[in-house]
Each structure stands twice: as C-alpha cells, then as structure tokens.
XYZ file of C-alpha atoms in Angstrom:
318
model
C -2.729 -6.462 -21.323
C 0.761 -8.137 -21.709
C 2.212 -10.124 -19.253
C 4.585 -7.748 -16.746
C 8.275 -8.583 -16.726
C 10.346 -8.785 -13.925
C 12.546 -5.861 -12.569
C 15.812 -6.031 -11.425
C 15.921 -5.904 -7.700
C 18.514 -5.816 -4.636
C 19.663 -8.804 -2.906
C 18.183 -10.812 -6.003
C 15.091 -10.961 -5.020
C 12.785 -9.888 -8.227
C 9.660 -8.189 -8.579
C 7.123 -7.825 -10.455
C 5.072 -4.557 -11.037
C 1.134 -5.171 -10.776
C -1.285 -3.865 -13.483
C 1.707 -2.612 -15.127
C 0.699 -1.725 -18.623
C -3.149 -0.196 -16.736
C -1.581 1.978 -14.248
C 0.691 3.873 -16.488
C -1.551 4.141 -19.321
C -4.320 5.565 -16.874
C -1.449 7.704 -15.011
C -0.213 9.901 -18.072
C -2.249 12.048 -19.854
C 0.417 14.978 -20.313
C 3.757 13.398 -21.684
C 5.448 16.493 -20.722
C 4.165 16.681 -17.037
C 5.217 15.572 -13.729
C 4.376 12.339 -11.950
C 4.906 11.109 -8.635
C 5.282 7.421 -8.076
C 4.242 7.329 -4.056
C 5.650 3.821 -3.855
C 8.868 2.804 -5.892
C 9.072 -0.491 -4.749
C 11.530 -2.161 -7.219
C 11.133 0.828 -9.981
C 8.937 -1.138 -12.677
C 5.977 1.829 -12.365
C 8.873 4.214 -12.158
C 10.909 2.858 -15.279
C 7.348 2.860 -17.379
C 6.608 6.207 -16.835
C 9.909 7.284 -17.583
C 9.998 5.214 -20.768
C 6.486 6.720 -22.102
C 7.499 10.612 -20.422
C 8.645 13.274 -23.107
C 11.922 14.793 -22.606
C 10.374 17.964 -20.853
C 8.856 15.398 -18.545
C 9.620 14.506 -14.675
C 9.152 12.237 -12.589
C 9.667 12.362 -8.886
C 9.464 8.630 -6.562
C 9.114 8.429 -3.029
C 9.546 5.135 -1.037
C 10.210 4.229 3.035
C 12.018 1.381 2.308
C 16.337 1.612 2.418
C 16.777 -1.095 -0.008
C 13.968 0.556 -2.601
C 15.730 3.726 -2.457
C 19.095 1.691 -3.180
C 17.153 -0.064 -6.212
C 16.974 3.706 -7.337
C 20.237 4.585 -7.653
C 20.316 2.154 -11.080
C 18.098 4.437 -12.883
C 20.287 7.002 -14.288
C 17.861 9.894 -16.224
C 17.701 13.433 -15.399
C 14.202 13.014 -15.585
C 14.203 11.019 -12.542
C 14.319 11.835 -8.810
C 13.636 9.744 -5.554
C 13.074 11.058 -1.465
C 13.214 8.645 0.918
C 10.357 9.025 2.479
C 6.941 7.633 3.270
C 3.772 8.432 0.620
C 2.079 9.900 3.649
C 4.221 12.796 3.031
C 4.176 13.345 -0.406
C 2.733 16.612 0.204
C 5.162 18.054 2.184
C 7.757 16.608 -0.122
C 5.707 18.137 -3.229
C 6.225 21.480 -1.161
C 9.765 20.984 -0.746
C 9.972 20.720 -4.684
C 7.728 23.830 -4.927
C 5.694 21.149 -6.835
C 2.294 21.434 -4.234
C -0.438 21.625 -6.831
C 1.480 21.051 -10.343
C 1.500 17.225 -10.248
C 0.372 15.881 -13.804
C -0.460 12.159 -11.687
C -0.073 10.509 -8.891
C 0.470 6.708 -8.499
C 0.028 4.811 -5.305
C 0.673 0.835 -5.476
C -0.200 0.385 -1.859
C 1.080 -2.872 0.255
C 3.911 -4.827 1.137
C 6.006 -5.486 -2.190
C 7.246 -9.028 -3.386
C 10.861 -8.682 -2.447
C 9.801 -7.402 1.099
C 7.777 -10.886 1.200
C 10.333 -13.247 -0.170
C 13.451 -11.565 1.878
C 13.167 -13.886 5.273
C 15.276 -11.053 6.596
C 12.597 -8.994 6.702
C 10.524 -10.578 8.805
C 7.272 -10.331 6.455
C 6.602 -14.244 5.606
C 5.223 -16.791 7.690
C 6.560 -19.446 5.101
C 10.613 -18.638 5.606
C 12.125 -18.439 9.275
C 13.763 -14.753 9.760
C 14.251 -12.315 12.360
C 10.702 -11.186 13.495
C 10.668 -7.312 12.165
C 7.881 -6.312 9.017
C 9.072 -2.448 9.116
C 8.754 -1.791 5.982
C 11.523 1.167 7.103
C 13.785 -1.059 9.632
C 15.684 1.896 10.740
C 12.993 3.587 12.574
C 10.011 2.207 14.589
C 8.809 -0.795 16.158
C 9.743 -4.454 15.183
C 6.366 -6.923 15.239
C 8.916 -8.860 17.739
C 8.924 -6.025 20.258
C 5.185 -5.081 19.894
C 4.317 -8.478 20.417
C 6.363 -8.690 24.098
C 4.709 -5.651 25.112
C 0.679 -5.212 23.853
C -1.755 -6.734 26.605
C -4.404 -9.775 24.811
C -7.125 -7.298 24.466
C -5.051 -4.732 21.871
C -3.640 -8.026 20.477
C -6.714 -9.379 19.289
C -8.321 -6.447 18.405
C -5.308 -5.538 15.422
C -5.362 -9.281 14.369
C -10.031 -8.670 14.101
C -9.141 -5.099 12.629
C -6.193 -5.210 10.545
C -6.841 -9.205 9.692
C -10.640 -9.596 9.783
C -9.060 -12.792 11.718
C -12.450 -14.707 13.219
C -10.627 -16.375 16.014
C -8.261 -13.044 16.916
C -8.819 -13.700 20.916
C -7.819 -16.675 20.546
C -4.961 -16.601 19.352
C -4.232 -13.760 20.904
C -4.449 -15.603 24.384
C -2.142 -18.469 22.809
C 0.764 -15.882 21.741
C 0.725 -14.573 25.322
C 0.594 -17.217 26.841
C 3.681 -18.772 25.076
C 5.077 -15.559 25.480
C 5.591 -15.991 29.007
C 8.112 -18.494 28.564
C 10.059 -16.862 26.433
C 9.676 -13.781 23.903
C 8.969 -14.563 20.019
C 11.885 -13.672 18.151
C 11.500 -15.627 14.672
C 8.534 -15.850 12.073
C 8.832 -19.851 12.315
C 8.092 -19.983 16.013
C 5.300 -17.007 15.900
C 3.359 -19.040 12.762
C 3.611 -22.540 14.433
C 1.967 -21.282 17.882
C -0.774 -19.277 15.231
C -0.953 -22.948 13.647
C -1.167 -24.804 16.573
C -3.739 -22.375 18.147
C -5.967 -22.147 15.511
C -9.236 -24.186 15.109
C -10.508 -23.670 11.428
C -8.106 -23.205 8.527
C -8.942 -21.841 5.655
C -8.947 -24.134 2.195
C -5.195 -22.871 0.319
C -4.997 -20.230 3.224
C -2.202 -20.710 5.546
C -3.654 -20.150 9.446
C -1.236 -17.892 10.059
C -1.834 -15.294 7.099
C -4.436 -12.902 8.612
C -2.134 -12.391 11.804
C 0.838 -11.636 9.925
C -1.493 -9.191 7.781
C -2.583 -7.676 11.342
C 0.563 -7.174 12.830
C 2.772 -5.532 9.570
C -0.189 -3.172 8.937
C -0.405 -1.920 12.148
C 3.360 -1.028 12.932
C 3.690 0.455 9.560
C 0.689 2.186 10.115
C -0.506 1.235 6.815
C -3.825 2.553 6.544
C -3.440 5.529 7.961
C -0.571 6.273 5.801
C -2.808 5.462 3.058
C -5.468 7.921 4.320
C -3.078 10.647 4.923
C -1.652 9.832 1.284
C -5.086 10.330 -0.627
C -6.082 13.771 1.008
C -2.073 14.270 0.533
C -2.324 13.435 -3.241
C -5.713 15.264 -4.017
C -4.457 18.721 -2.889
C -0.756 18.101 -4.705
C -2.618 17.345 -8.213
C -2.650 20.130 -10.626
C -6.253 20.481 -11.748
C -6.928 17.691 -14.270
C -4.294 15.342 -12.751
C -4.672 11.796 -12.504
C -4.910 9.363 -9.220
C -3.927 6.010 -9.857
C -4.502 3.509 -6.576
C -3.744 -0.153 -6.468
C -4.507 -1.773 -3.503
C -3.994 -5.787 -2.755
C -6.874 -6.181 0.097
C -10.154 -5.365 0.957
C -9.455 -2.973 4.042
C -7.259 -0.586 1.383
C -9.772 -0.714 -1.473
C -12.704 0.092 0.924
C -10.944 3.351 1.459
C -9.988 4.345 -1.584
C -13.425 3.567 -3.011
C -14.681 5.775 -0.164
C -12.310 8.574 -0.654
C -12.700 8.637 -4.251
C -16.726 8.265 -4.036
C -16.906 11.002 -0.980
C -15.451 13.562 -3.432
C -16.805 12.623 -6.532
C -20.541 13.541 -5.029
C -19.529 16.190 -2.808
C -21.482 18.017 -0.119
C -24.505 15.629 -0.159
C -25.494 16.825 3.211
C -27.589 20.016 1.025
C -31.156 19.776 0.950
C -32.224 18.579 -2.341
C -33.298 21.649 -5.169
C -30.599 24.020 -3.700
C -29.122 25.553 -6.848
C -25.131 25.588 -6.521
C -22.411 25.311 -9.075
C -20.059 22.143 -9.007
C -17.260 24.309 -7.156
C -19.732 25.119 -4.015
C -20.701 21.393 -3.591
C -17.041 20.322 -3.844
C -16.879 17.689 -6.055
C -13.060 17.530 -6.250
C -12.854 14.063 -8.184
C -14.272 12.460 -11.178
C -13.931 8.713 -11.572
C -12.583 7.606 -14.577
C -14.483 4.295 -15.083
C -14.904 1.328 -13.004
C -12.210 -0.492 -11.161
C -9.976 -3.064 -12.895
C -8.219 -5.968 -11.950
C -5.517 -8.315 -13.107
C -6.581 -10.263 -16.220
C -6.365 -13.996 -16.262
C -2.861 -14.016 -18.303
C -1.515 -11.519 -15.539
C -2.537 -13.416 -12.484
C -1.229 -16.755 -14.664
C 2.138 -15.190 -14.473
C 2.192 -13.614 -11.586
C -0.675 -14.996 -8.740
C -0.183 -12.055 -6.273
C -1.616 -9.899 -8.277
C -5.104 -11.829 -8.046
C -6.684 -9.764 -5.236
C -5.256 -5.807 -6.701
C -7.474 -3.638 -7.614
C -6.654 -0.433 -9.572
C -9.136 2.886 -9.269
C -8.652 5.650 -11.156
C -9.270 9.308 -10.709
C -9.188 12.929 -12.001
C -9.106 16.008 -9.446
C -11.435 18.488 -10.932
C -10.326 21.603 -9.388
C-alpha cells in the first residue's frame, strides 16, 4: 500500500487519512454509485472516492465537527455534498436525500481525527495546555471541563474503567475531586498533572494520563453509542450488495464492529439445529469480505497513529 499523503486542513493543522489506499479500494465496487463518507474529517477518504467515482457517481459526507464541514467547502465537484451532522444519523439524512436504501458504500473512520488532537484549542491532548472542552461539535453539549465539576467519584471512575479500561480509575477519580474542591479544572495541563501525580503505575511509552483523556472525550461525545446507532443506521441505508467499510483506532470500537458485523453475518442462531430455512428467514444481512487489515509497516513508519486501526469490511446481502 503506498504511503498516505497529507490533506490540506484548517487552521494548518494537517491530516492524514488512515488505510487510505484499503478503505477506498474495499468501499467502491460500482464507479457510478453513491457513497457516504460518515466521517469527513479533513476530506482525504472523501477526495479518493471522488477521484476513483465515474461522472454519474455521488458522493454524499457527513461530519459533527464545524471546522470539518469548513474543510469541505474546498472541494468544489458536483459530485460532492456534505450535512453537518453526526454519522449516528446518517439514516435520517439518507432519508432526507430520498437515498434510504440506494447507498453503493458506506465508510465510517471512527475516532477523534489528528487535527482535533494537535489543535490545543480543542481540548483533546494531554501533551498541549488548552481550554478543557473534547466536543468533537463545540457548539452543542457538554465540555469535559463542566462534566468534570459536576459527576460524583463513583460515575467518574466508572467512564475512566469503561471508556479507558483505566486499572486505577477510583483512584484517580478520588484525586480529581478532591483537587476539584479547591478550584474547578479548566485546562488540559492542570487535569493531566493531577492524573500524573495521582497515578501509581505508568505504562512503558504510555503517558499516565492517556486512558482518562480516552474516558472522558468518548463519553461526552457519546462515541460508542454513536457508533452503534451508525452500524444498524448504515446496514438498513445500503442498497443490497453495498459495501461497509469501518476503521476503528481502539479496542472498545473494533469489539463492536466485529460483533455487529459477526451477529449478522450468522443470523438467527437461536434455531434449533436441522430446521430447514432459506438465508432470508435466518437473516443473515452481512457477508464479511475477508479478514480485518491493518496499517502496514511503511504506513505506520509514516504515520504512527495509524498503528492500532483496524479496517473490517462488509457486504449487506439483502
């Protein structure tokens, strides 16, 4: 696979697309169909699809974030549309279109995105001070600052165990609102150095605040149930034969894609074996189309966030 290249961004803060070549290859089977890229991001799925789509083709983006949605406005082909709007709703969005049920494929590169990260404005990274907000949609919803003046320790460290798989998640949990009390956490700075003072065991190349920073933007952006809503979403949208294209960057998204995409590749398995029924009747929506792939050496070389994505691919049956 070549090496991805980066996109052009806003605010100059580049990114680069994941599994680039992979995704889109795996995506479009029907040159003159219609796609739906369920997470612009900076546009380098978007401008690959549109660069391998057939003049009768389209191509219809959705992202939550304001400055991804700005990004758009650079791509300039009738082709080419964009809602701002979260994937969760890409079937509602698909009905607006009248386009429920006549998507060609669906791609879904789920997770926070590289200029998200590296913008301290956003509030994402633990390494650059910045207001403390991860919405990955800042003008609606909850900031991580004002969730974190108002959940009680128990909620606290149950996201951070949850959403972070964080071993010591009462603990620091008990630090944050304890500090708390003296004055509220505004800034990413002073929220990692209490993590980093509070926590016992770090993790070889891991900074100690990671898995708490992990916790807290997934659960006010209601990642993973965004992502669940966006599968069943995408799997009724699909024309039959379409194509489901999933990257995911951590083990709590891939376990439910794997899930979804197993559940209704076998079907009704709760049958008693020997009862004669036709594919239809057992529901097996979904074949997989191979095994899941991941970033190849020269691709993580260049670009060593995309070591932990993993891409699973799809086809809805009927």
């Amino acid at each position: 696979m070549p090496s991805p290249t980066s996109e052009p961004s806003v605010r100059g803060f580049a990114h680069v697309s994941v599994l680039l070549d992979g995704a889109v290859e795996a995506l479009i089977h029907d040159p003159k169909g219609i796609y739906l890229d369920g997470t612009f991001g900076r546009g380098g799925h978007s401008r690959a699809i549109l660069s391998r789509l057939a003049p009768e083709g389209r191509l219809l983006a959705l992202d939550r974030d304001p400055q991804a949605i700005a990004e758009a406005a650079n791509i300039v082909d009738p082709r080419f549309s964009i809602i701002h709007s979260e994937f969760a709703r890409l079937g509602d969005v698909a009905r607006e279109k009248g386009l429920h049920g006549q998507i060609s494929g669906i791609l879904l590169d789920v997770g926070v995105s590289s200029p998200q990260l590296d913008d301290a404005e956003r509030g994402f990274s633990f390494l650059r001070d910045g207001p403390l907000d991860m919405r990955m949609d800042p003008s609606r919803g909850e900031s991580a600052a004002g969730w974190l003046a108002r959940v009680g320790e128990a909620e606290m460290a149950g996201v951070f165990k949850r959403y972070g798989e964080e071993r010591y998640a009462r603990r620091l949990a008990r630090a944050i609102i304890e500090r708390r009390k003296e004055r509220p956490f505004t800034r990413t700075a002073d929220l990692a150095e209490v993590i980093k003072a509070a926590h016992p065991a770090w993790e070889k190349g891991k900074h100690p605040a990671t898995r708490v920073f992990q916790a807290i933007r997934i659960e006010i952006n209601g990642e993973l149930d965004q992502l669940d809503m966006a599968l069943e979403e995408a799997l009724e949208a699909l024309a039959p034969g379409g194509h489901l294209v999933v990257i995911s960057f951590h083990s709590l998204e891939d376990r439910r894609v794997k899930r979804f995409i197993r559940d209704h590749v076998r079907g009704d398995t709760q049958l008693p074996k020997g009862v004669p029924l036709r594919d239809d009747q057992i529901q097996r929506r979904l074949e997989s189309l191979g095994k899941a792939q991941k970033a190849s050496k020269e691709e993580v070389d260049a670009n060593p966030r995309a070591r932990s994505a993993v891409m699973r691919i799809a086809r809805k049956r009927y």
